[in-house]
Coordinates of C-alpha atoms and ligand atoms in Angstrom, one line a residue:
X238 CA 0.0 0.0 0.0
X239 CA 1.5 3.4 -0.7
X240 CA 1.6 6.7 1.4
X241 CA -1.7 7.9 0.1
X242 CA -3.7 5.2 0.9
X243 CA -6.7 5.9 3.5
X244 CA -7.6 2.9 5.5
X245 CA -10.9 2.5 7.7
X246 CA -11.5 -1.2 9.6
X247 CA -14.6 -2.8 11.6
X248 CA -13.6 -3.4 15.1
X249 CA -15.3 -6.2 16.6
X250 CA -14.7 -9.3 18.9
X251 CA -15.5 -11.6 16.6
X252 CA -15.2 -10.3 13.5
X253 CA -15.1 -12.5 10.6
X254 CA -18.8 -12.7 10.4
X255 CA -18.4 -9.0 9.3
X256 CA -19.5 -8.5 5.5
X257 CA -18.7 -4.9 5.7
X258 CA -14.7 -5.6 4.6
X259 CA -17.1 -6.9 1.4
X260 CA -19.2 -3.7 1.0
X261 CA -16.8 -0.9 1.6
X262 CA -13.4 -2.9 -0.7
X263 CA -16.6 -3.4 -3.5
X264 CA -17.3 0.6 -3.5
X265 CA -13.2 1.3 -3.3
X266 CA -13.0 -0.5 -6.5
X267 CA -15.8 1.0 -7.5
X268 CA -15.0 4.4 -7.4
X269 CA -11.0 3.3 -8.3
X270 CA -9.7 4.7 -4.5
X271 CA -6.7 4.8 -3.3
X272 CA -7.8 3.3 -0.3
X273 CA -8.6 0.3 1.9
X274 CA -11.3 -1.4 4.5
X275 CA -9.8 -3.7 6.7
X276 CA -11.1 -6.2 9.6
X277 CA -9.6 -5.9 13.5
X278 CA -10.4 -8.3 16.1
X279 CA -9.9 -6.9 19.4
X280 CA -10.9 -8.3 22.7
X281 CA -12.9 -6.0 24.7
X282 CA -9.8 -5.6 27.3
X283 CA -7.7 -4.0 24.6
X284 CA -10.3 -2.1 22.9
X285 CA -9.8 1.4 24.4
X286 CA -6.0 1.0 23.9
X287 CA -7.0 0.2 20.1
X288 CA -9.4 3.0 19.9
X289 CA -7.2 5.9 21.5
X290 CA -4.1 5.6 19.0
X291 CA -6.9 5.1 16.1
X292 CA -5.2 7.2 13.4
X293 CA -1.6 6.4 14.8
X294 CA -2.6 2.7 13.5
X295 CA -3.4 4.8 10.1
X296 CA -6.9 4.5 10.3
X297 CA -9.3 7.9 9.3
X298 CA -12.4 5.8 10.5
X299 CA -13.9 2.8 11.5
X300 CA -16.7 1.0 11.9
X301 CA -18.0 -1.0 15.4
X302 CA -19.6 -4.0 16.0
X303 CA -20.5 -6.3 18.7
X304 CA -19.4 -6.0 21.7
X305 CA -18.1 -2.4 21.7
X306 CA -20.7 0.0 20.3
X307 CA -21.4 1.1 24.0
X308 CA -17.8 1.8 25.0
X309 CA -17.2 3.1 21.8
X310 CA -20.1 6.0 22.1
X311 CA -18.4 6.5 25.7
X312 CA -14.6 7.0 23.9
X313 CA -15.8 9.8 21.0
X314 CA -18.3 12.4 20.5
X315 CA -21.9 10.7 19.9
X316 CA -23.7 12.8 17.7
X317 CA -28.4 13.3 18.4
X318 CA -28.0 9.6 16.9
X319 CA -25.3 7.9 18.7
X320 CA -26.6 9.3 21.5
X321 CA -30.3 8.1 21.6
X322 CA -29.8 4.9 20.4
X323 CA -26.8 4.7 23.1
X324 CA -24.2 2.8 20.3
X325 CA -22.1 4.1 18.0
X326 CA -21.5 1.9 15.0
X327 CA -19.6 4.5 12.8
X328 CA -16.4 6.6 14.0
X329 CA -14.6 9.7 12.0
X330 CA -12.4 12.1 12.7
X331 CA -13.3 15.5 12.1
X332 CA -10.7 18.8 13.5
X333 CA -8.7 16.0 14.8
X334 CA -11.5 14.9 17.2
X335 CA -12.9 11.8 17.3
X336 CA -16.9 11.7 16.4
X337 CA -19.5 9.3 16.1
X338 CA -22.9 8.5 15.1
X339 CA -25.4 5.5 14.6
X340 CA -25.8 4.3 10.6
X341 CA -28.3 1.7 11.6
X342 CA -30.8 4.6 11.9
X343 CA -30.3 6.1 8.5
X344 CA -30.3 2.4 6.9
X345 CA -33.3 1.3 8.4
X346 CA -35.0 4.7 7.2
X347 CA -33.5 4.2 3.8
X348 CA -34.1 1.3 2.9
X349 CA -37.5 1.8 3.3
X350 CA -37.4 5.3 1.3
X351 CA -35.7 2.8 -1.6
X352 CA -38.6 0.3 -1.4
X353 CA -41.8 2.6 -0.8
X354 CA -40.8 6.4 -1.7
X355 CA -43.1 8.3 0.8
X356 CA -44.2 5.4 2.6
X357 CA -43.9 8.3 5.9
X358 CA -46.0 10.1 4.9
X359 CA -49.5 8.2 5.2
X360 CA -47.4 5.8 7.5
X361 CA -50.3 5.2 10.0
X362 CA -49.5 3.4 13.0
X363 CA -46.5 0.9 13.2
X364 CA -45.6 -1.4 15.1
X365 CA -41.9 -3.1 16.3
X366 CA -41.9 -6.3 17.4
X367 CA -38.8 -6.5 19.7
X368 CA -37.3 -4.1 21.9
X369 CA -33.2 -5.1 21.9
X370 CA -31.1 -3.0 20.4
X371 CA -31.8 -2.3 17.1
X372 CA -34.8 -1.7 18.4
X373 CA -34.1 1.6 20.1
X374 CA -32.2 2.8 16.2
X375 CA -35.9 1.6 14.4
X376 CA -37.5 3.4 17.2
X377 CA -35.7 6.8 17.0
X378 CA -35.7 6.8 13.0
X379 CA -39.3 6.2 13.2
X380 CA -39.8 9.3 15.5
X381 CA -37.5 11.4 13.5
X382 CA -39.4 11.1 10.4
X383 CA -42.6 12.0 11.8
X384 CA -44.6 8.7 12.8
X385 CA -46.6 9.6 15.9
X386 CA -47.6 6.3 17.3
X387 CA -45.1 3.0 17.5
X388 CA -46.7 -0.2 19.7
X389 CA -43.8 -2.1 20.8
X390 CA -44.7 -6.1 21.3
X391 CA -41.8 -7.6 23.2
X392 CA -41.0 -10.8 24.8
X393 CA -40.3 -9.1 27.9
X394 CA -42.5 -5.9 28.9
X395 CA -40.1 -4.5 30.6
X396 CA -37.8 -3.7 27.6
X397 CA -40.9 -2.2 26.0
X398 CA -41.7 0.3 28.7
X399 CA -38.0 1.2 29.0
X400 CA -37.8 2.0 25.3
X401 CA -40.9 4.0 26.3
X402 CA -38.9 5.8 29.2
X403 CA -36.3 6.7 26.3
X404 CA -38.2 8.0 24.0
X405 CA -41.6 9.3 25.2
X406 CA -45.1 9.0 24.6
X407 CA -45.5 8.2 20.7
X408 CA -43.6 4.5 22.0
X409 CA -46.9 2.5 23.6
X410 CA -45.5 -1.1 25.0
X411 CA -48.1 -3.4 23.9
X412 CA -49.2 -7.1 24.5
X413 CA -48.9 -10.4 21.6
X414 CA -52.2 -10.5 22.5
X415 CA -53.3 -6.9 21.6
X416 CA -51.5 -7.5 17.8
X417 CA -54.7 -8.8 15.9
X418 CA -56.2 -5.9 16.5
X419 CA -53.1 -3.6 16.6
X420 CA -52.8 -4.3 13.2
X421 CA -55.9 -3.4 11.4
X422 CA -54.6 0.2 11.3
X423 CA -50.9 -0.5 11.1
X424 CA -49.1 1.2 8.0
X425 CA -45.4 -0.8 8.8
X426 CA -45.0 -3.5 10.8
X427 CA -41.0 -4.0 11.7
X428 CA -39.6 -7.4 12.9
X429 CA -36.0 -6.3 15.1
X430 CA -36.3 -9.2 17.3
X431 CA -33.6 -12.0 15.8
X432 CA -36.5 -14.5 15.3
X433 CA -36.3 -16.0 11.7
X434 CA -32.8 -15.9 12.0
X435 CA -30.7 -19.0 10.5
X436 CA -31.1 -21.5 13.6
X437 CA -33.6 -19.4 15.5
X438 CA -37.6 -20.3 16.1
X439 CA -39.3 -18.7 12.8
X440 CA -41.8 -15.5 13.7
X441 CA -45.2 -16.7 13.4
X442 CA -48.1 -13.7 13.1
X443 CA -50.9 -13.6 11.4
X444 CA -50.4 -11.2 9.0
X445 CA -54.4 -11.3 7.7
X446 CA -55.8 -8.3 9.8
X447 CA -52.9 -5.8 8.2
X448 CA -54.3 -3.3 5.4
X449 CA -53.2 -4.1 1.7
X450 CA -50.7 -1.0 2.0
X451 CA -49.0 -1.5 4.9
X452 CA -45.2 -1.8 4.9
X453 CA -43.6 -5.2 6.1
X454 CA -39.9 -5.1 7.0
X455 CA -37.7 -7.5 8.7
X456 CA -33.9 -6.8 10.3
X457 CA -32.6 -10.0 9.8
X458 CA -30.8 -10.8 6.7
X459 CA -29.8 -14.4 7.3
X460 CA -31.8 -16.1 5.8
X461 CA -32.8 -13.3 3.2
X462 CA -36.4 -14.6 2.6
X463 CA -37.2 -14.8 6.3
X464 CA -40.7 -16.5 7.0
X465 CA -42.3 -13.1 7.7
X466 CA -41.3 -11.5 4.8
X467 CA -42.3 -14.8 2.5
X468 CA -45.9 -14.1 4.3
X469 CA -46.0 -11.0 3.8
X470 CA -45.2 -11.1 0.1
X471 CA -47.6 -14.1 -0.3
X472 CA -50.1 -11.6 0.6
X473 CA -48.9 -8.8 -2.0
X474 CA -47.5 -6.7 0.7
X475 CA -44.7 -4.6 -0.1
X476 CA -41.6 -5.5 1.7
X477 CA -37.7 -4.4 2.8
X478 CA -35.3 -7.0 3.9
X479 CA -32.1 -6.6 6.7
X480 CA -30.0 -6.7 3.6
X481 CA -31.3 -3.5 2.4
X482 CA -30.9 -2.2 5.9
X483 CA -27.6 -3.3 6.2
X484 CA -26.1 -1.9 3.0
X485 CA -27.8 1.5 3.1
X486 CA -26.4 2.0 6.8
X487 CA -22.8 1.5 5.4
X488 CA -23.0 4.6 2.9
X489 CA -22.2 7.2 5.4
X490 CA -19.2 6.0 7.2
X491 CA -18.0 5.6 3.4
X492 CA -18.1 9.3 2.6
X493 CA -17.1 10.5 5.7
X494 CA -13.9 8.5 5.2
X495 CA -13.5 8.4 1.6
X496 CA -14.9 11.8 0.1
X497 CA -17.6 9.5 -2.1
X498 CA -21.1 9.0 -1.6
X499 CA -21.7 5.7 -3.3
X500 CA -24.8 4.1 -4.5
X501 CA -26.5 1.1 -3.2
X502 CA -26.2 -1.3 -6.5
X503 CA -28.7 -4.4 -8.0
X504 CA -24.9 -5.5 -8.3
X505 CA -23.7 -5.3 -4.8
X506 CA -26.7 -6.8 -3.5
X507 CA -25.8 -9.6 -5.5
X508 CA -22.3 -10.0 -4.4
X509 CA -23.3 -9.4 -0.8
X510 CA -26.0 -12.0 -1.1
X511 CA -23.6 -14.9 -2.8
X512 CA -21.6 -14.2 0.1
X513 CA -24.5 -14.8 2.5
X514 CA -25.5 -17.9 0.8
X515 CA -21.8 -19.3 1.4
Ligands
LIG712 P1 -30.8 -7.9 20.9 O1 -30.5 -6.6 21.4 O2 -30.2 -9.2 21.4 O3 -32.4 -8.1 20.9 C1 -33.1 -9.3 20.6 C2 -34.6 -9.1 20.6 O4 -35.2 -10.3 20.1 C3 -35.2 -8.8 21.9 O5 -36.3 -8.0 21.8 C4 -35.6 -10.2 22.4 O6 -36.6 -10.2 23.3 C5 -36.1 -10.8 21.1 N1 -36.0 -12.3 21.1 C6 -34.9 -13.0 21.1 N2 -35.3 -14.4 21.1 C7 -36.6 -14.4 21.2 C8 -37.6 -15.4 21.3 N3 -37.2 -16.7 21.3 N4 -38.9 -15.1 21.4 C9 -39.3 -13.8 21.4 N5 -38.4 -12.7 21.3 C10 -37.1 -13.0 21.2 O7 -30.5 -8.0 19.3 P2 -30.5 -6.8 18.2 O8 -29.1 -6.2 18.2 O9 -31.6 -5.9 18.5 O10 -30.6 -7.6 16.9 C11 -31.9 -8.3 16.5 C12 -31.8 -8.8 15.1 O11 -31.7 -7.7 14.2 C13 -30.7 -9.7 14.8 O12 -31.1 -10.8 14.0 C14 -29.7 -8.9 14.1 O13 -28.8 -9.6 13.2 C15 -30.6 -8.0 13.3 N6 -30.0 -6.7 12.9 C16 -29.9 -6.4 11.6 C17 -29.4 -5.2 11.2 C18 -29.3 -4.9 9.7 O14 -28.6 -4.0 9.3 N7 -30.1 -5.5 8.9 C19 -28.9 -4.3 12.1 C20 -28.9 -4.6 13.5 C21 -29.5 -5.8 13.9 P3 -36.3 -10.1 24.9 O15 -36.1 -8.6 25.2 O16 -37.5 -10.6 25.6 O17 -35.0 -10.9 25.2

């Protein structure tokens, strides 16, 4: 690598599950960089070692994953996002100062402005089954574009009414057994619980009492077709996958590093979804 290269890397413990290396070395190529995306696996006792001489290890940015989004908000400056959702996933350095934010939010958001454009605006109602923590990201990018009411079904009430706590009265905790109705005037109905997922207990709801426009979106990407999402489309509702989700919330950190905004491609979809098929 020469002396111009700019390098960015996921930090996680593990890591190798990460397909952002995939995503972000796709678009350098892309866009003919001079640049590169790397993967570091560091255990959480050396992680705020790692993260204070970021740039001395020639890094202008990185991305975080599992388990250090928390102390990884703590060591920068969170910005409205970071900060609500209580994770930063994305770090860059701007004046020399080490900032922050939370991509899921804009992903989530985005893929859904790719799928239905305007879908906010006669959104209705929706309702987030889950209340871990991509819940809290759905929630706040939900709220920030303008949807007044979110029921949040979760295994355990408690994490419902705390998401509540966080964010105020347009989040109502609701029951399973309140979703039948619930859903008669639900505009988007968003799976973040990691039901569905490869080697997980599928997510069984009856998707009948939803109107014919409503919105179905599920996080999880693995398997792509998750059983909610094959229901939904079996009932000709429009839908937006976790892999959507996941390469929309990648573009930011991107530019902030790189300089380029790059597009979400038909063509890296494809590459990212041979991968996932592995
Ligand atoms: P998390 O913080 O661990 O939360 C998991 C959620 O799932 C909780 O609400 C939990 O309920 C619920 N849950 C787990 N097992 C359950 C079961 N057997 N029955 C009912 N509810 C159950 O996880 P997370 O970070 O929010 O991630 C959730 C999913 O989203 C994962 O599949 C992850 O891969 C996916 N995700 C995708 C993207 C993307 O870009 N597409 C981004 C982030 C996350 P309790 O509170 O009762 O435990």
């Amino acid at each position: 690598m020469g002396e111009g290269v700019r390098a960015a890397c996921v930090i996680g413990w593990p890591v190798r599950h990460s397909r952002s290396p995939l995503i972000h070395n796709y678009w350098i190529k892309q866009y003919n960089l001079e640049a590169d995306y790397r993967r570091e696996e560091i255990a959480p006792e050396t992680f705020t070692d790692f993260l204070a001489h970021l740039s001395e290890r020639g890094y202008v940015g990185a991305n975080i994953t599992i388990p250090h989004k928390e102390a990884a908000l703590a060591m920068s400056e969170p910005d409205d996002r970071a900060r609500a959702v209580g994770a930063s996933n994305t770090l860059w350095y701007y004046n020399g100062r080490l900032c922050s934010t939370n991509t899921d939010v804009e992903g989530f958001t985005a893929n859904l402005d790719a799928a239905v454009p305007g879908w906010d605006k006669h959104a209705g109602d929706a309702v987030v089954l889950g209340a871990g923590g991509s819940a809290r990201g759905i929630v706040y990018g939900l709220i920030e574009r303008g949807i007044g009411k979110i029921h949040v079904v979760n295994r355990t009430p408690e994490r419902a009414a705390a998401l509540q706590a966080r964010f105020g009265q347009a989040v109502q905790p609701a029951n399973e057994a309140a979703l039948p109705h619930l859903l008669t005037r639900t505009g988007l109905l968003v799976n973040t619980t990691s039901l569905g997922m490869t080697g997980q207990p599928p997510l069984v709801i009856d998707l009948e009492p939803l109107p014919q426009q409503a919105l179905v979106a599920d996080l999880v990407y693995a398997p792509l077709e998750t059983p909610l999402l094959a229901a939904a489309r079996a009932r000709g509702l429009v839908t937006a996958d976790g892999l959507g989700m996941l390469l929309h919330q990648a573009v930011r950190g991107f530019q902030l590093w790189f300089g380029v905004r790059p597009d979400v491609t038909r063509q890296l979809r494809t590459l990212v979804e041979t991968d996932l098929v592995k």
